[in-house]
Amino acid sequence: MPVRKGTATVLTCALTVALVLTGCAAQRPAATTPPAGAPAPPAHPSASPGARTPDGRDGANRAPSRIPGVGPRTQARIPHGTGQVLVVSGDDVDGSVATAVLYERTAAGRWHRTAGPWTGHNALRGWTDDHVADDLRSPIGVFRLGDAGGRLPDPGARLPYDQDEEFAVTGTGFLDEPLEGSFDYVVAIDYNRVPGTSPLDKERPLGPEKGGGVWIHVDHGGPTQACVSLLREDMRRLLRALDPAREPVVVMGPAARLAA
């Protein structure tokens, strides 16, 4: 994957840092793409649990037609063309510890786990349906994953990857943990950002008051300001796994909400 250089911008990730970061931020560009931060277009209805696979066998004992832990209303928000879903679930609406699992859909329309579970963090104050700048909550929803980058060289990502020293970060987080290295690898979550740009791009289509710069990045051992964080090696695995041809999305929020 060719390295794409990003535009210089203000880093905005979910932390308390000497740089005063504000949020850590989208759909691939297309004529029919809704505004970044808007709900993803609904999917076609999932196959019923008792449906048969194309080879005529009953699928009941095979991979499920619904993503585990994701209820019918949430799954209906996943775009029909999506074949990869990263589910990031928190145990409580006000909690800051999250679990991430990557699922892929088979040709028969059934979902199976391909990576995880991985433990990480979300925002200090938990989750929200109406994220605004500096609320210290992560946005709930279904968001496309289309752009990546980091301070370190591309570890083998299939998404466009922007290596840039602008991803360097210093300071400490909410638990006085060092933040250095947190942006060594990042994946931009398409919330209030321009798709098809570096994660460093600071344009906010919904306005700066709605926050932005919401990323998946390297875990620093504490809660974020709005982002999702995963352990360094898990970030490397995620970057190698996400395939733009499969139109990946993240489904994120407290577990009880995702199950609806």
mmCIF file of C-alpha atoms in Angstrom:
data_model
loop_
_atom_site.group_PDB
_atom_site.id
_atom_site.type_symbol
_atom_site.label_atom_id
_atom_site.label_comp_id
_atom_site.label_asym_id
_atom_site.label_seq_id
_atom_site.Cartn_x
_atom_site.Cartn_y
_atom_site.Cartn_z
ATOM 1 C CA MET A 1 0.000 0.000 0.000
ATOM 2 C CA PRO A 2 1.575 3.294 -1.026
ATOM 3 C CA VAL A 3 2.297 5.616 1.851
ATOM 4 C CA ARG A 4 0.158 8.741 1.761
ATOM 5 C CA LYS A 5 1.581 11.818 3.392
ATOM 6 C CA GLY A 6 -0.915 13.759 5.517
ATOM 7 C CA THR A 7 -1.538 17.433 5.836
ATOM 8 C CA ALA A 8 -0.131 19.152 8.892
ATOM 9 C CA THR A 9 -2.873 19.543 11.458
ATOM 10 C CA VAL A 10 -3.788 19.598 15.081
ATOM 11 C CA LEU A 11 -3.875 16.111 16.637
ATOM 12 C CA THR A 12 -7.119 15.525 18.480
ATOM 13 C CA CYS A 13 -7.153 12.333 20.525
ATOM 14 C CA ALA A 14 -8.878 11.237 23.620
ATOM 15 C CA LEU A 15 -6.469 12.206 26.298
ATOM 16 C CA THR A 16 -5.192 14.869 28.666
ATOM 17 C CA VAL A 17 -1.864 15.951 27.247
ATOM 18 C CA ALA A 18 0.557 18.791 27.214
ATOM 19 C CA LEU A 19 -0.404 19.457 23.577
ATOM 20 C CA VAL A 20 -4.049 20.041 24.560
ATOM 21 C CA LEU A 21 -5.488 17.314 22.297
ATOM 22 C CA THR A 22 -9.279 17.315 21.813
ATOM 23 C CA GLY A 23 -10.796 14.092 20.642
ATOM 24 C CA CYS A 24 -8.561 11.529 18.864
ATOM 25 C CA ALA A 25 -11.608 11.485 14.148
ATOM 26 C CA ALA A 26 -15.962 8.922 7.702
ATOM 27 C CA GLN A 27 -16.902 7.145 4.846
ATOM 28 C CA ARG A 28 -14.861 6.350 1.738
ATOM 29 C CA PRO A 29 -15.531 9.035 -0.899
ATOM 30 C CA ALA A 30 -18.442 8.245 -3.168
ATOM 31 C CA ALA A 31 -21.335 10.155 -4.669
ATOM 32 C CA THR A 32 -23.799 8.345 -2.406
ATOM 33 C CA THR A 33 -21.776 8.616 0.811
ATOM 34 C CA PRO A 34 -23.783 10.360 3.587
ATOM 35 C CA PRO A 35 -22.161 13.210 5.532
ATOM 36 C CA ALA A 36 -19.426 12.051 7.885
ATOM 37 C CA GLY A 37 -20.816 11.440 11.348
ATOM 38 C CA ALA A 38 -24.303 10.658 9.999
ATOM 39 C CA PRO A 39 -25.823 7.191 10.520
ATOM 40 C CA ALA A 40 -24.583 4.601 8.052
ATOM 41 C CA PRO A 41 -27.110 3.538 5.392
ATOM 42 C CA PRO A 42 -29.232 0.582 6.517
ATOM 43 C CA ALA A 43 -28.346 -2.925 5.505
ATOM 44 C CA HIS A 44 -30.606 -5.402 3.812
ATOM 45 C CA PRO A 45 -32.328 -7.712 6.320
ATOM 46 C CA SER A 46 -30.132 -10.528 7.609
ATOM 47 C CA ALA A 47 -30.878 -14.100 6.676
ATOM 48 C CA SER A 48 -33.096 -15.833 9.219
ATOM 49 C CA PRO A 49 -31.344 -18.093 11.756
ATOM 50 C CA GLY A 50 -32.817 -21.182 10.146
ATOM 51 C CA ALA A 51 -31.896 -20.265 6.573
ATOM 52 C CA ARG A 52 -30.002 -22.772 4.493
ATOM 53 C CA THR A 53 -26.602 -22.065 3.016
ATOM 54 C CA PRO A 54 -26.087 -22.129 -0.784
ATOM 55 C CA ASP A 55 -24.936 -25.768 -0.545
ATOM 56 C CA GLY A 56 -28.358 -26.696 0.891
ATOM 57 C CA ARG A 57 -27.217 -27.470 4.437
ATOM 58 C CA ASP A 58 -28.931 -26.053 7.513
ATOM 59 C CA GLY A 59 -26.893 -23.130 8.852
ATOM 60 C CA ALA A 60 -28.133 -23.433 12.458
ATOM 61 C CA ASN A 61 -24.909 -25.050 13.673
ATOM 62 C CA ARG A 62 -22.654 -22.908 11.532
ATOM 63 C CA ALA A 63 -21.599 -19.267 11.989
ATOM 64 C CA PRO A 64 -24.582 -17.062 12.975
ATOM 65 C CA SER A 65 -26.400 -14.784 10.554
ATOM 66 C CA ARG A 66 -26.273 -12.043 13.188
ATOM 67 C CA ILE A 67 -23.049 -10.763 14.720
ATOM 68 C CA PRO A 68 -22.778 -12.044 18.326
ATOM 69 C CA GLY A 69 -23.756 -9.351 20.812
ATOM 70 C CA VAL A 70 -25.250 -7.140 18.081
ATOM 71 C CA GLY A 71 -29.038 -6.857 18.072
ATOM 72 C CA PRO A 72 -31.352 -6.481 15.065
ATOM 73 C CA ARG A 73 -31.662 -2.681 15.223
ATOM 74 C CA THR A 74 -27.911 -2.186 15.489
ATOM 75 C CA GLN A 75 -27.118 -4.724 12.798
ATOM 76 C CA ALA A 76 -29.628 -3.060 10.473
ATOM 77 C CA ARG A 77 -27.374 0.028 10.505
ATOM 78 C CA ILE A 78 -24.425 -1.914 9.064
ATOM 79 C CA PRO A 79 -24.158 -1.189 5.314
ATOM 80 C CA HIS A 80 -25.196 -4.057 3.077
ATOM 81 C CA GLY A 81 -21.800 -4.220 1.357
ATOM 82 C CA THR A 82 -19.803 -4.496 4.581
ATOM 83 C CA GLY A 83 -17.923 -7.752 5.093
ATOM 84 C CA GLN A 84 -15.795 -6.792 8.125
ATOM 85 C CA VAL A 85 -17.074 -5.437 11.438
ATOM 86 C CA LEU A 86 -15.047 -4.482 14.484
ATOM 87 C CA VAL A 87 -17.363 -4.638 17.503
ATOM 88 C CA VAL A 88 -16.157 -2.458 20.388
ATOM 89 C CA SER A 89 -18.357 -2.920 23.443
ATOM 90 C CA GLY A 90 -18.206 -1.420 26.922
ATOM 91 C CA ASP A 91 -19.651 -3.045 30.002
ATOM 92 C CA ASP A 92 -21.453 0.129 31.103
ATOM 93 C CA VAL A 93 -22.622 3.397 29.545
ATOM 94 C CA ASP A 94 -20.374 5.296 31.960
ATOM 95 C CA GLY A 95 -17.449 2.844 31.863
ATOM 96 C CA SER A 96 -14.084 3.314 30.158
ATOM 97 C CA VAL A 97 -12.956 -0.306 29.619
ATOM 98 C CA ALA A 98 -13.876 -1.862 26.270
ATOM 99 C CA THR A 99 -13.556 -5.180 24.447
ATOM 100 C CA ALA A 100 -13.014 -5.408 20.681
ATOM 101 C CA VAL A 101 -13.712 -8.374 18.388
ATOM 102 C CA LEU A 102 -13.279 -8.480 14.596
ATOM 103 C CA TYR A 103 -15.903 -10.396 12.582
ATOM 104 C CA GLU A 104 -16.055 -11.261 8.883
ATOM 105 C CA ARG A 105 -19.010 -12.319 6.776
ATOM 106 C CA THR A 106 -18.864 -15.441 4.646
ATOM 107 C CA ALA A 107 -20.230 -15.754 1.116
ATOM 108 C CA ALA A 108 -23.251 -17.453 2.702
ATOM 109 C CA GLY A 109 -23.980 -14.292 4.700
ATOM 110 C CA ARG A 110 -22.932 -15.669 8.073
ATOM 111 C CA TRP A 111 -20.548 -14.021 10.527
ATOM 112 C CA HIS A 112 -17.530 -15.552 12.231
ATOM 113 C CA ARG A 113 -14.877 -14.162 14.565
ATOM 114 C CA THR A 114 -11.478 -13.667 12.950
ATOM 115 C CA ALA A 115 -9.590 -11.789 15.715
ATOM 116 C CA GLY A 116 -9.963 -10.864 19.363
ATOM 117 C CA PRO A 117 -11.316 -10.468 21.920
ATOM 118 C CA TRP A 118 -8.936 -7.601 22.634
ATOM 119 C CA THR A 119 -9.151 -5.473 25.775
ATOM 120 C CA GLY A 120 -8.731 -1.715 25.576
ATOM 121 C CA HIS A 121 -10.248 1.593 26.613
ATOM 122 C CA ASN A 122 -12.789 4.167 25.524
ATOM 123 C CA ALA A 123 -13.461 7.657 26.878
ATOM 124 C CA LEU A 124 -13.147 8.571 30.562
ATOM 125 C CA ARG A 125 -16.887 9.177 31.084
ATOM 126 C CA GLY A 126 -18.106 6.355 28.868
ATOM 127 C CA TRP A 127 -20.397 6.606 25.838
ATOM 128 C CA THR A 128 -22.918 8.991 24.280
ATOM 129 C CA ASP A 129 -25.432 9.211 21.425
ATOM 130 C CA ASP A 130 -24.733 12.926 21.051
ATOM 131 C CA HIS A 131 -20.989 13.456 21.221
ATOM 132 C CA VAL A 132 -19.726 17.016 21.535
ATOM 133 C CA ALA A 133 -16.207 18.346 21.899
ATOM 134 C CA ASP A 134 -14.649 17.823 25.335
ATOM 135 C CA ASP A 135 -17.533 15.784 26.796
ATOM 136 C CA LEU A 136 -15.059 12.960 27.549
ATOM 137 C CA ARG A 137 -17.402 10.373 26.006
ATOM 138 C CA SER A 138 -17.006 8.147 22.952
ATOM 139 C CA PRO A 139 -19.696 8.327 20.243
ATOM 140 C CA ILE A 140 -22.101 5.392 19.966
ATOM 141 C CA GLY A 141 -22.834 4.152 16.477
ATOM 142 C CA VAL A 142 -21.732 2.460 13.276
ATOM 143 C CA PHE A 143 -18.841 4.208 11.535
ATOM 144 C CA ARG A 144 -16.728 3.335 8.514
ATOM 145 C CA LEU A 145 -13.012 2.614 8.822
ATOM 146 C CA GLY A 146 -11.164 3.799 5.730
ATOM 147 C CA ASP A 147 -7.913 5.581 6.634
ATOM 148 C CA ALA A 148 -4.920 4.765 8.827
ATOM 149 C CA GLY A 149 -1.558 6.171 9.796
ATOM 150 C CA GLY A 150 0.938 6.603 12.576
ATOM 151 C CA ARG A 151 4.337 7.773 13.680
ATOM 152 C CA LEU A 152 5.879 4.385 12.847
ATOM 153 C CA PRO A 153 6.240 2.842 9.378
ATOM 154 C CA ASP A 154 3.333 0.961 7.819
ATOM 155 C CA PRO A 155 3.159 -2.487 9.498
ATOM 156 C CA GLY A 156 1.433 -4.004 6.452
ATOM 157 C CA ALA A 157 -1.891 -2.168 6.407
ATOM 158 C CA ARG A 158 -4.255 -2.539 3.472
ATOM 159 C CA LEU A 159 -5.982 0.748 4.263
ATOM 160 C CA PRO A 160 -4.202 3.902 2.996
ATOM 161 C CA TYR A 161 -1.502 4.589 5.603
ATOM 162 C CA ASP A 162 0.013 7.996 6.398
ATOM 163 C CA GLN A 163 3.341 7.838 8.239
ATOM 164 C CA ASP A 164 4.109 11.237 9.735
ATOM 165 C CA GLU A 165 6.042 12.651 12.690
ATOM 166 C CA GLU A 166 2.937 14.766 13.397
ATOM 167 C CA PHE A 167 1.578 11.656 15.151
ATOM 168 C CA ALA A 168 4.170 12.068 17.927
ATOM 169 C CA VAL A 169 2.590 12.820 21.318
ATOM 170 C CA THR A 170 3.863 13.639 24.807
ATOM 171 C CA GLY A 171 2.320 14.306 28.193
ATOM 172 C CA THR A 172 0.293 12.166 30.574
ATOM 173 C CA GLY A 173 -3.224 10.761 30.607
ATOM 174 C CA PHE A 174 -6.019 10.743 33.170
ATOM 175 C CA LEU A 175 -4.191 8.221 35.372
ATOM 176 C CA ASP A 176 -0.859 10.028 35.021
ATOM 177 C CA GLU A 177 0.243 7.358 32.546
ATOM 178 C CA PRO A 178 2.663 8.449 29.802
ATOM 179 C CA LEU A 179 1.041 9.059 26.412
ATOM 180 C CA GLU A 180 4.204 8.680 24.338
ATOM 181 C CA GLY A 181 3.685 6.171 21.520
ATOM 182 C CA SER A 182 -0.128 6.288 21.668
ATOM 183 C CA PHE A 183 -0.319 7.393 18.020
ATOM 184 C CA ASP A 184 2.379 5.092 16.693
ATOM 185 C CA TYR A 185 -0.516 3.328 14.902
ATOM 186 C CA VAL A 186 -4.007 4.758 14.376
ATOM 187 C CA VAL A 187 -7.145 4.002 12.383
ATOM 188 C CA ALA A 188 -9.494 6.942 11.815
ATOM 189 C CA ILE A 189 -13.109 6.372 12.864
ATOM 190 C CA ASP A 190 -15.336 8.127 10.349
ATOM 191 C CA TYR A 191 -17.006 10.468 12.800
ATOM 192 C CA ASN A 192 -17.116 14.166 11.767
ATOM 193 C CA ARG A 193 -14.202 13.933 9.351
ATOM 194 C CA VAL A 194 -13.563 14.020 5.596
ATOM 195 C CA PRO A 195 -13.223 10.461 4.283
ATOM 196 C CA GLY A 196 -10.248 9.561 2.128
ATOM 197 C CA THR A 197 -7.885 11.895 4.012
ATOM 198 C CA SER A 198 -5.111 11.353 6.538
ATOM 199 C CA PRO A 199 -6.294 10.841 10.138
ATOM 200 C CA LEU A 200 -4.405 14.089 10.783
ATOM 201 C CA ASP A 201 -6.810 16.121 8.649
ATOM 202 C CA LYS A 202 -8.641 18.581 10.904
ATOM 203 C CA GLU A 203 -11.652 19.519 8.760
ATOM 204 C CA ARG A 204 -14.897 18.896 10.696
ATOM 205 C CA PRO A 205 -17.960 18.723 8.387
ATOM 206 C CA LEU A 206 -20.400 18.861 11.322
ATOM 207 C CA GLY A 207 -18.558 21.757 12.926
ATOM 208 C CA PRO A 208 -15.870 21.832 15.627
ATOM 209 C CA GLU A 209 -18.450 21.777 18.402
ATOM 210 C CA LYS A 210 -19.266 18.142 17.488
ATOM 211 C CA GLY A 211 -15.721 17.020 18.225
ATOM 212 C CA GLY A 212 -13.584 14.976 15.884
ATOM 213 C CA GLY A 213 -10.274 13.207 15.570
ATOM 214 C CA VAL A 214 -11.856 10.038 16.984
ATOM 215 C CA TRP A 215 -9.385 7.225 16.363
ATOM 216 C CA ILE A 216 -8.530 3.674 17.259
ATOM 217 C CA HIS A 217 -4.972 3.930 18.561
ATOM 218 C CA VAL A 218 -2.339 2.303 20.774
ATOM 219 C CA ASP A 219 -3.472 1.859 24.373
ATOM 220 C CA HIS A 220 -1.562 3.898 26.976
ATOM 221 C CA GLY A 221 -3.020 2.170 30.023
ATOM 222 C CA GLY A 222 -5.917 4.498 30.792
ATOM 223 C CA PRO A 223 -9.148 6.007 29.460
ATOM 224 C CA THR A 224 -9.205 8.287 26.433
ATOM 225 C CA GLN A 225 -10.978 11.539 25.679
ATOM 226 C CA ALA A 226 -13.160 10.106 22.884
ATOM 227 C CA CYS A 227 -11.122 7.413 21.110
ATOM 228 C CA VAL A 228 -10.848 3.643 21.373
ATOM 229 C CA SER A 229 -7.448 2.196 22.300
ATOM 230 C CA LEU A 230 -5.997 -1.302 21.869
ATOM 231 C CA LEU A 231 -2.701 -2.875 22.870
ATOM 232 C CA ARG A 232 0.150 -2.206 20.447
ATOM 233 C CA GLU A 233 0.335 -5.709 18.979
ATOM 234 C CA ASP A 234 -3.458 -5.842 18.632
ATOM 235 C CA MET A 235 -3.315 -2.562 16.690
ATOM 236 C CA ARG A 236 -0.764 -4.123 14.345
ATOM 237 C CA ARG A 237 -3.039 -7.141 13.835
ATOM 238 C CA LEU A 238 -6.014 -4.882 13.181
ATOM 239 C CA LEU A 239 -4.126 -2.808 10.619
ATOM 240 C CA ARG A 240 -3.075 -5.934 8.734
ATOM 241 C CA ALA A 241 -6.598 -7.372 8.853
ATOM 242 C CA LEU A 242 -8.778 -4.453 7.754
ATOM 243 C CA ASP A 243 -9.486 -4.773 4.043
ATOM 244 C CA PRO A 244 -10.957 -1.759 2.212
ATOM 245 C CA ALA A 245 -12.491 -4.126 -0.339
ATOM 246 C CA ARG A 246 -14.683 -5.452 2.477
ATOM 247 C CA GLU A 247 -15.886 -1.950 3.445
ATOM 248 C CA PRO A 248 -15.046 -2.332 7.158
ATOM 249 C CA VAL A 249 -16.956 -0.547 9.895
ATOM 250 C CA VAL A 250 -16.723 -0.248 13.659
ATOM 251 C CA VAL A 251 -19.839 -0.863 15.754
ATOM 252 C CA MET A 252 -19.168 0.795 19.097
ATOM 253 C CA GLY A 253 -21.003 1.502 22.336
ATOM 254 C CA PRO A 254 -22.043 -0.077 25.639
ATOM 255 C CA ALA A 255 -22.908 -3.774 25.273
ATOM 256 C CA ALA A 256 -26.528 -3.314 26.324
ATOM 257 C CA ARG A 257 -27.063 -0.723 23.599
ATOM 258 C CA LEU A 258 -25.380 -2.783 20.898
ATOM 259 C CA ALA A 259 -27.603 -5.748 21.754
ATOM 260 C CA ALA A 260 -30.749 -3.773 20.866
#
